[in-house]
């Protein structure tokens, strides 16, 4: 597996780089050699934030984000979260994968979870999207006291989503059809 290590708000030292590569080698038994994974390190106050993203063959995304005062523990928690996701979604990933090269499922023990229930959608809501700017969409989201808002971008007439981030600022999702 190829790791793309990125640091934000601090310098990525050789110790952190070596420790990361050593610890993420645990995941090599699940992924093929060409699989890439982005690993982002950030320093927020006294805590390290480790965020990993891997886009698998077939478009499935594995993502985990952990926070801890030490980068070693944050990495360990992150890897545990990724393994838990893969185990929990093993059958879905097996069914949906297009090439048998992405995840080596024979390395997983079956995941047993009492919470593993069938998805039950209890409410469906239709919305009418209106053309507006991102700023207008954020204003509407704030007026409704929601965490996200779906709208039609006035410039290119495409569906967009704005959302409130944990830090209090905003993000925008721009969907693309593959």
PDB file of C-alpha atoms in Angstrom:
ATOM      1  CA  UNK A   1       0.000   0.000   0.000  1.00  0.00           C
ATOM      2  CA  UNK A   2       1.238   3.483  -0.842  1.00  0.00           C
ATOM      3  CA  UNK A   3       0.846   6.135   1.856  1.00  0.00           C
ATOM      4  CA  UNK A   4       0.527   9.819   1.034  1.00  0.00           C
ATOM      5  CA  UNK A   5       1.485  11.567   4.281  1.00  0.00           C
ATOM      6  CA  UNK A   6       0.380  15.191   4.638  1.00  0.00           C
ATOM      7  CA  UNK A   7       0.833  17.521   7.631  1.00  0.00           C
ATOM      8  CA  UNK A   8      -1.206  20.589   8.536  1.00  0.00           C
ATOM      9  CA  UNK A   9      -0.278  23.182  11.187  1.00  0.00           C
ATOM     10  CA  UNK A  10       3.059  21.479  11.996  1.00  0.00           C
ATOM     11  CA  UNK A  11       6.094  19.890  10.370  1.00  0.00           C
ATOM     12  CA  UNK A  12       5.981  16.170   9.655  1.00  0.00           C
ATOM     13  CA  UNK A  13       9.119  14.807  11.324  1.00  0.00           C
ATOM     14  CA  UNK A  14      10.992  11.685  10.284  1.00  0.00           C
ATOM     15  CA  UNK A  15       9.890  10.029  13.549  1.00  0.00           C
ATOM     16  CA  UNK A  16       6.215  10.548  12.715  1.00  0.00           C
ATOM     17  CA  UNK A  17       6.767   9.477   9.102  1.00  0.00           C
ATOM     18  CA  UNK A  18       8.616   6.270  10.118  1.00  0.00           C
ATOM     19  CA  UNK A  19       6.124   5.434  12.878  1.00  0.00           C
ATOM     20  CA  UNK A  20       3.219   5.935  10.455  1.00  0.00           C
ATOM     21  CA  UNK A  21       4.709   3.725   7.767  1.00  0.00           C
ATOM     22  CA  UNK A  22       5.502   1.023  10.325  1.00  0.00           C
ATOM     23  CA  UNK A  23       2.022   1.064  11.856  1.00  0.00           C
ATOM     24  CA  UNK A  24       0.117   1.295   8.570  1.00  0.00           C
ATOM     25  CA  UNK A  25       2.045  -1.760   7.331  1.00  0.00           C
ATOM     26  CA  UNK A  26      -0.521  -3.676   9.431  1.00  0.00           C
ATOM     27  CA  UNK A  27      -3.046  -2.908   6.696  1.00  0.00           C
ATOM     28  CA  UNK A  28      -0.907  -4.303   3.844  1.00  0.00           C
ATOM     29  CA  UNK A  29      -2.514  -7.717   4.247  1.00  0.00           C
ATOM     30  CA  UNK A  30      -5.882  -6.178   3.308  1.00  0.00           C
ATOM     31  CA  UNK A  31      -4.867  -4.046   0.308  1.00  0.00           C
ATOM     32  CA  UNK A  32      -2.945  -4.622  -2.910  1.00  0.00           C
ATOM     33  CA  UNK A  33       0.415  -2.914  -3.476  1.00  0.00           C
ATOM     34  CA  UNK A  34      -0.948  -0.172  -5.771  1.00  0.00           C
ATOM     35  CA  UNK A  35      -3.650   0.914  -3.337  1.00  0.00           C
ATOM     36  CA  UNK A  36      -3.135   4.514  -2.206  1.00  0.00           C
ATOM     37  CA  UNK A  37      -4.182   5.945   1.118  1.00  0.00           C
ATOM     38  CA  UNK A  38      -4.063   9.614   2.096  1.00  0.00           C
ATOM     39  CA  UNK A  39      -3.009  10.129   5.711  1.00  0.00           C
ATOM     40  CA  UNK A  40      -3.426  13.686   6.984  1.00  0.00           C
ATOM     41  CA  UNK A  41      -1.939  14.802  10.267  1.00  0.00           C
ATOM     42  CA  UNK A  42      -3.094  18.008  11.889  1.00  0.00           C
ATOM     43  CA  UNK A  43      -2.269  19.646  15.178  1.00  0.00           C
ATOM     44  CA  UNK A  44      -5.285  21.185  16.906  1.00  0.00           C
ATOM     45  CA  UNK A  45      -4.403  22.631  20.278  1.00  0.00           C
ATOM     46  CA  UNK A  46      -2.665  19.871  22.242  1.00  0.00           C
ATOM     47  CA  UNK A  47      -4.179  17.075  20.150  1.00  0.00           C
ATOM     48  CA  UNK A  48      -3.104  15.314  16.999  1.00  0.00           C
ATOM     49  CA  UNK A  49      -5.785  14.616  14.407  1.00  0.00           C
ATOM     50  CA  UNK A  50      -5.185  11.719  12.030  1.00  0.00           C
ATOM     51  CA  UNK A  51      -7.506  11.460   9.032  1.00  0.00           C
ATOM     52  CA  UNK A  52      -7.211   8.618   6.524  1.00  0.00           C
ATOM     53  CA  UNK A  53      -8.961   8.222   3.201  1.00  0.00           C
ATOM     54  CA  UNK A  54      -8.680   5.342   0.739  1.00  0.00           C
ATOM     55  CA  UNK A  55     -10.676   5.170  -2.480  1.00  0.00           C
ATOM     56  CA  UNK A  56     -11.087   1.529  -3.429  1.00  0.00           C
ATOM     57  CA  UNK A  57     -11.674   0.017  -6.826  1.00  0.00           C
ATOM     58  CA  UNK A  58     -15.321   0.474  -7.683  1.00  0.00           C
ATOM     59  CA  UNK A  59     -15.541   3.866  -5.974  1.00  0.00           C
ATOM     60  CA  UNK A  60     -15.995   2.748  -2.361  1.00  0.00           C
ATOM     61  CA  UNK A  61     -14.393   5.077   0.170  1.00  0.00           C
ATOM     62  CA  UNK A  62     -12.873   4.094   3.498  1.00  0.00           C
ATOM     63  CA  UNK A  63     -12.397   7.039   5.842  1.00  0.00           C
ATOM     64  CA  UNK A  64     -11.449   7.393   9.461  1.00  0.00           C
ATOM     65  CA  UNK A  65     -10.666  10.390  11.665  1.00  0.00           C
ATOM     66  CA  UNK A  66      -9.281  10.199  15.187  1.00  0.00           C
ATOM     67  CA  UNK A  67      -7.987  12.673  17.759  1.00  0.00           C
ATOM     68  CA  UNK A  68      -5.580  12.019  20.617  1.00  0.00           C
ATOM     69  CA  UNK A  69      -2.874  13.884  22.558  1.00  0.00           C
ATOM     70  CA  UNK A  70      -0.194  11.570  21.084  1.00  0.00           C
ATOM     71  CA  UNK A  71       0.218  10.852  17.400  1.00  0.00           C
ATOM     72  CA  UNK A  72       1.035   7.180  18.116  1.00  0.00           C
ATOM     73  CA  UNK A  73      -2.303   6.559  19.830  1.00  0.00           C
ATOM     74  CA  UNK A  74      -4.169   8.584  17.194  1.00  0.00           C
ATOM     75  CA  UNK A  75      -2.635   6.386  14.479  1.00  0.00           C
ATOM     76  CA  UNK A  76      -3.537   3.178  16.375  1.00  0.00           C
ATOM     77  CA  UNK A  77      -7.135   4.315  16.878  1.00  0.00           C
ATOM     78  CA  UNK A  78      -7.358   5.286  13.215  1.00  0.00           C
ATOM     79  CA  UNK A  79      -6.145   1.894  11.997  1.00  0.00           C
ATOM     80  CA  UNK A  80      -8.553   0.129  14.361  1.00  0.00           C
ATOM     81  CA  UNK A  81     -11.391   2.236  12.941  1.00  0.00           C
ATOM     82  CA  UNK A  82     -10.469   1.330   9.359  1.00  0.00           C
ATOM     83  CA  UNK A  83     -10.299  -2.388  10.161  1.00  0.00           C
ATOM     84  CA  UNK A  84     -13.654  -2.183  11.950  1.00  0.00           C
ATOM     85  CA  UNK A  85     -15.219  -0.486   8.901  1.00  0.00           C
ATOM     86  CA  UNK A  86     -13.860  -3.092   6.518  1.00  0.00           C
ATOM     87  CA  UNK A  87     -15.048  -5.968   8.691  1.00  0.00           C
ATOM     88  CA  UNK A  88     -18.477  -4.476   9.180  1.00  0.00           C
ATOM     89  CA  UNK A  89     -18.936  -3.771   5.461  1.00  0.00           C
ATOM     90  CA  UNK A  90     -17.195  -6.901   4.227  1.00  0.00           C
ATOM     91  CA  UNK A  91     -20.183  -8.405   2.442  1.00  0.00           C
ATOM     92  CA  UNK A  92     -21.199  -5.082   0.858  1.00  0.00           C
ATOM     93  CA  UNK A  93     -17.667  -4.441  -0.329  1.00  0.00           C
ATOM     94  CA  UNK A  94     -17.347  -7.981  -1.696  1.00  0.00           C
ATOM     95  CA  UNK A  95     -20.624  -7.685  -3.574  1.00  0.00           C
ATOM     96  CA  UNK A  96     -19.891  -4.258  -5.014  1.00  0.00           C
ATOM     97  CA  UNK A  97     -16.231  -4.560  -5.866  1.00  0.00           C
ATOM     98  CA  UNK A  98     -15.521  -4.844  -9.570  1.00  0.00           C
ATOM     99  CA  UNK A  99     -11.982  -6.201  -9.501  1.00  0.00           C
ATOM    100  CA  UNK A 100     -10.978  -8.782  -6.946  1.00  0.00           C
ATOM    101  CA  UNK A 101      -7.719  -6.937  -6.274  1.00  0.00           C
ATOM    102  CA  UNK A 102      -8.756  -4.179  -3.874  1.00  0.00           C
ATOM    103  CA  UNK A 103      -9.366  -5.809  -0.514  1.00  0.00           C
ATOM    104  CA  UNK A 104      -8.196  -9.278   0.449  1.00  0.00           C
ATOM    105  CA  UNK A 105     -11.244 -10.500   2.331  1.00  0.00           C
ATOM    106  CA  UNK A 106      -9.754 -13.860   3.153  1.00  0.00           C
ATOM    107  CA  UNK A 107      -7.696 -12.028   5.819  1.00  0.00           C
ATOM    108  CA  UNK A 108     -10.769 -11.030   7.807  1.00  0.00           C
ATOM    109  CA  UNK A 109     -12.558 -12.891  10.510  1.00  0.00           C
ATOM    110  CA  UNK A 110     -16.331 -12.533  10.328  1.00  0.00           C
ATOM    111  CA  UNK A 111     -17.542  -9.417  12.081  1.00  0.00           C
ATOM    112  CA  UNK A 112     -20.088 -10.065  14.796  1.00  0.00           C
ATOM    113  CA  UNK A 113     -22.073  -7.067  15.896  1.00  0.00           C
ATOM    114  CA  UNK A 114     -25.394  -7.033  17.662  1.00  0.00           C
ATOM    115  CA  UNK A 115     -26.029  -3.597  16.173  1.00  0.00           C
ATOM    116  CA  UNK A 116     -25.670  -4.986  12.641  1.00  0.00           C
ATOM    117  CA  UNK A 117     -29.263  -4.451  11.544  1.00  0.00           C
ATOM    118  CA  UNK A 118     -30.878  -3.974   8.197  1.00  0.00           C
ATOM    119  CA  UNK A 119     -31.056  -0.342   7.135  1.00  0.00           C
ATOM    120  CA  UNK A 120     -34.473   0.976   8.025  1.00  0.00           C
ATOM    121  CA  UNK A 121     -35.422   4.273   6.409  1.00  0.00           C
ATOM    122  CA  UNK A 122     -38.243   5.624   8.524  1.00  0.00           C
ATOM    123  CA  UNK A 123     -38.736   8.929   6.777  1.00  0.00           C
ATOM    124  CA  UNK A 124     -38.365  10.251   3.256  1.00  0.00           C
ATOM    125  CA  UNK A 125     -38.454  13.896   2.493  1.00  0.00           C
ATOM    126  CA  UNK A 126     -38.757  15.585  -0.871  1.00  0.00           C
ATOM    127  CA  UNK A 127     -37.172  18.963  -1.222  1.00  0.00           C
ATOM    128  CA  UNK A 128     -37.505  21.575  -3.901  1.00  0.00           C
ATOM    129  CA  UNK A 129     -34.119  23.028  -4.687  1.00  0.00           C
ATOM    130  CA  UNK A 130     -33.973  26.663  -5.695  1.00  0.00           C
ATOM    131  CA  UNK A 131     -31.206  28.459  -7.571  1.00  0.00           C
ATOM    132  CA  UNK A 132     -29.073  30.503  -5.158  1.00  0.00           C
ATOM    133  CA  UNK A 133     -25.502  31.310  -4.216  1.00  0.00           C
ATOM    134  CA  UNK A 134     -23.541  29.434  -1.550  1.00  0.00           C
ATOM    135  CA  UNK A 135     -23.866  32.434   0.755  1.00  0.00           C
ATOM    136  CA  UNK A 136     -27.664  32.405   0.405  1.00  0.00           C
ATOM    137  CA  UNK A 137     -27.708  28.650   1.073  1.00  0.00           C
ATOM    138  CA  UNK A 138     -25.682  29.133   4.265  1.00  0.00           C
ATOM    139  CA  UNK A 139     -28.088  31.847   5.364  1.00  0.00           C
ATOM    140  CA  UNK A 140     -31.063  29.532   4.726  1.00  0.00           C
ATOM    141  CA  UNK A 141     -29.325  26.711   6.615  1.00  0.00           C
ATOM    142  CA  UNK A 142     -28.726  29.025   9.591  1.00  0.00           C
ATOM    143  CA  UNK A 143     -32.325  30.269   9.519  1.00  0.00           C
ATOM    144  CA  UNK A 144     -33.594  26.682   9.585  1.00  0.00           C
ATOM    145  CA  UNK A 145     -30.993  25.745  12.233  1.00  0.00           C
ATOM    146  CA  UNK A 146     -29.853  22.726  10.179  1.00  0.00           C
ATOM    147  CA  UNK A 147     -26.364  21.270   9.818  1.00  0.00           C
ATOM    148  CA  UNK A 148     -26.594  21.079   6.016  1.00  0.00           C
ATOM    149  CA  UNK A 149     -28.602  22.552   3.169  1.00  0.00           C
ATOM    150  CA  UNK A 150     -29.192  21.278  -0.389  1.00  0.00           C
ATOM    151  CA  UNK A 151     -29.566  23.886  -3.125  1.00  0.00           C
ATOM    152  CA  UNK A 152     -29.151  24.530  -6.854  1.00  0.00           C
ATOM    153  CA  UNK A 153     -26.095  26.628  -7.692  1.00  0.00           C
ATOM    154  CA  UNK A 154     -27.296  29.745  -9.533  1.00  0.00           C
ATOM    155  CA  UNK A 155     -24.168  29.927 -11.719  1.00  0.00           C
ATOM    156  CA  UNK A 156     -24.038  26.414 -13.178  1.00  0.00           C
ATOM    157  CA  UNK A 157     -27.485  25.055 -12.161  1.00  0.00           C
ATOM    158  CA  UNK A 158     -25.968  22.005 -10.425  1.00  0.00           C
ATOM    159  CA  UNK A 159     -27.021  20.511  -7.093  1.00  0.00           C
ATOM    160  CA  UNK A 160     -24.754  21.499  -4.185  1.00  0.00           C
ATOM    161  CA  UNK A 161     -24.721  20.897  -0.433  1.00  0.00           C
ATOM    162  CA  UNK A 162     -23.340  23.289   2.176  1.00  0.00           C
ATOM    163  CA  UNK A 163     -22.719  22.067   5.698  1.00  0.00           C
ATOM    164  CA  UNK A 164     -21.493  23.302   9.061  1.00  0.00           C
ATOM    165  CA  UNK A 165     -18.112  21.879  10.079  1.00  0.00           C
ATOM    166  CA  UNK A 166     -17.061  20.982  13.640  1.00  0.00           C
ATOM    167  CA  UNK A 167     -14.833  24.056  13.873  1.00  0.00           C
ATOM    168  CA  UNK A 168     -17.774  26.332  13.091  1.00  0.00           C
ATOM    169  CA  UNK A 169     -16.850  27.178   9.509  1.00  0.00           C
ATOM    170  CA  UNK A 170     -18.595  25.791   6.424  1.00  0.00           C
ATOM    171  CA  UNK A 171     -17.957  23.206   3.741  1.00  0.00           C
ATOM    172  CA  UNK A 172     -19.483  22.573   0.345  1.00  0.00           C
ATOM    173  CA  UNK A 173     -20.111  19.265  -1.397  1.00  0.00           C
ATOM    174  CA  UNK A 174     -19.974  19.321  -5.191  1.00  0.00           C
ATOM    175  CA  UNK A 175     -21.258  15.998  -6.577  1.00  0.00           C
ATOM    176  CA  UNK A 176     -19.862  14.558  -9.815  1.00  0.00           C
ATOM    177  CA  UNK A 177     -21.341  11.680 -11.772  1.00  0.00           C
ATOM    178  CA  UNK A 178     -18.771   9.052 -12.801  1.00  0.00           C
TER     179      UNK A 178
END
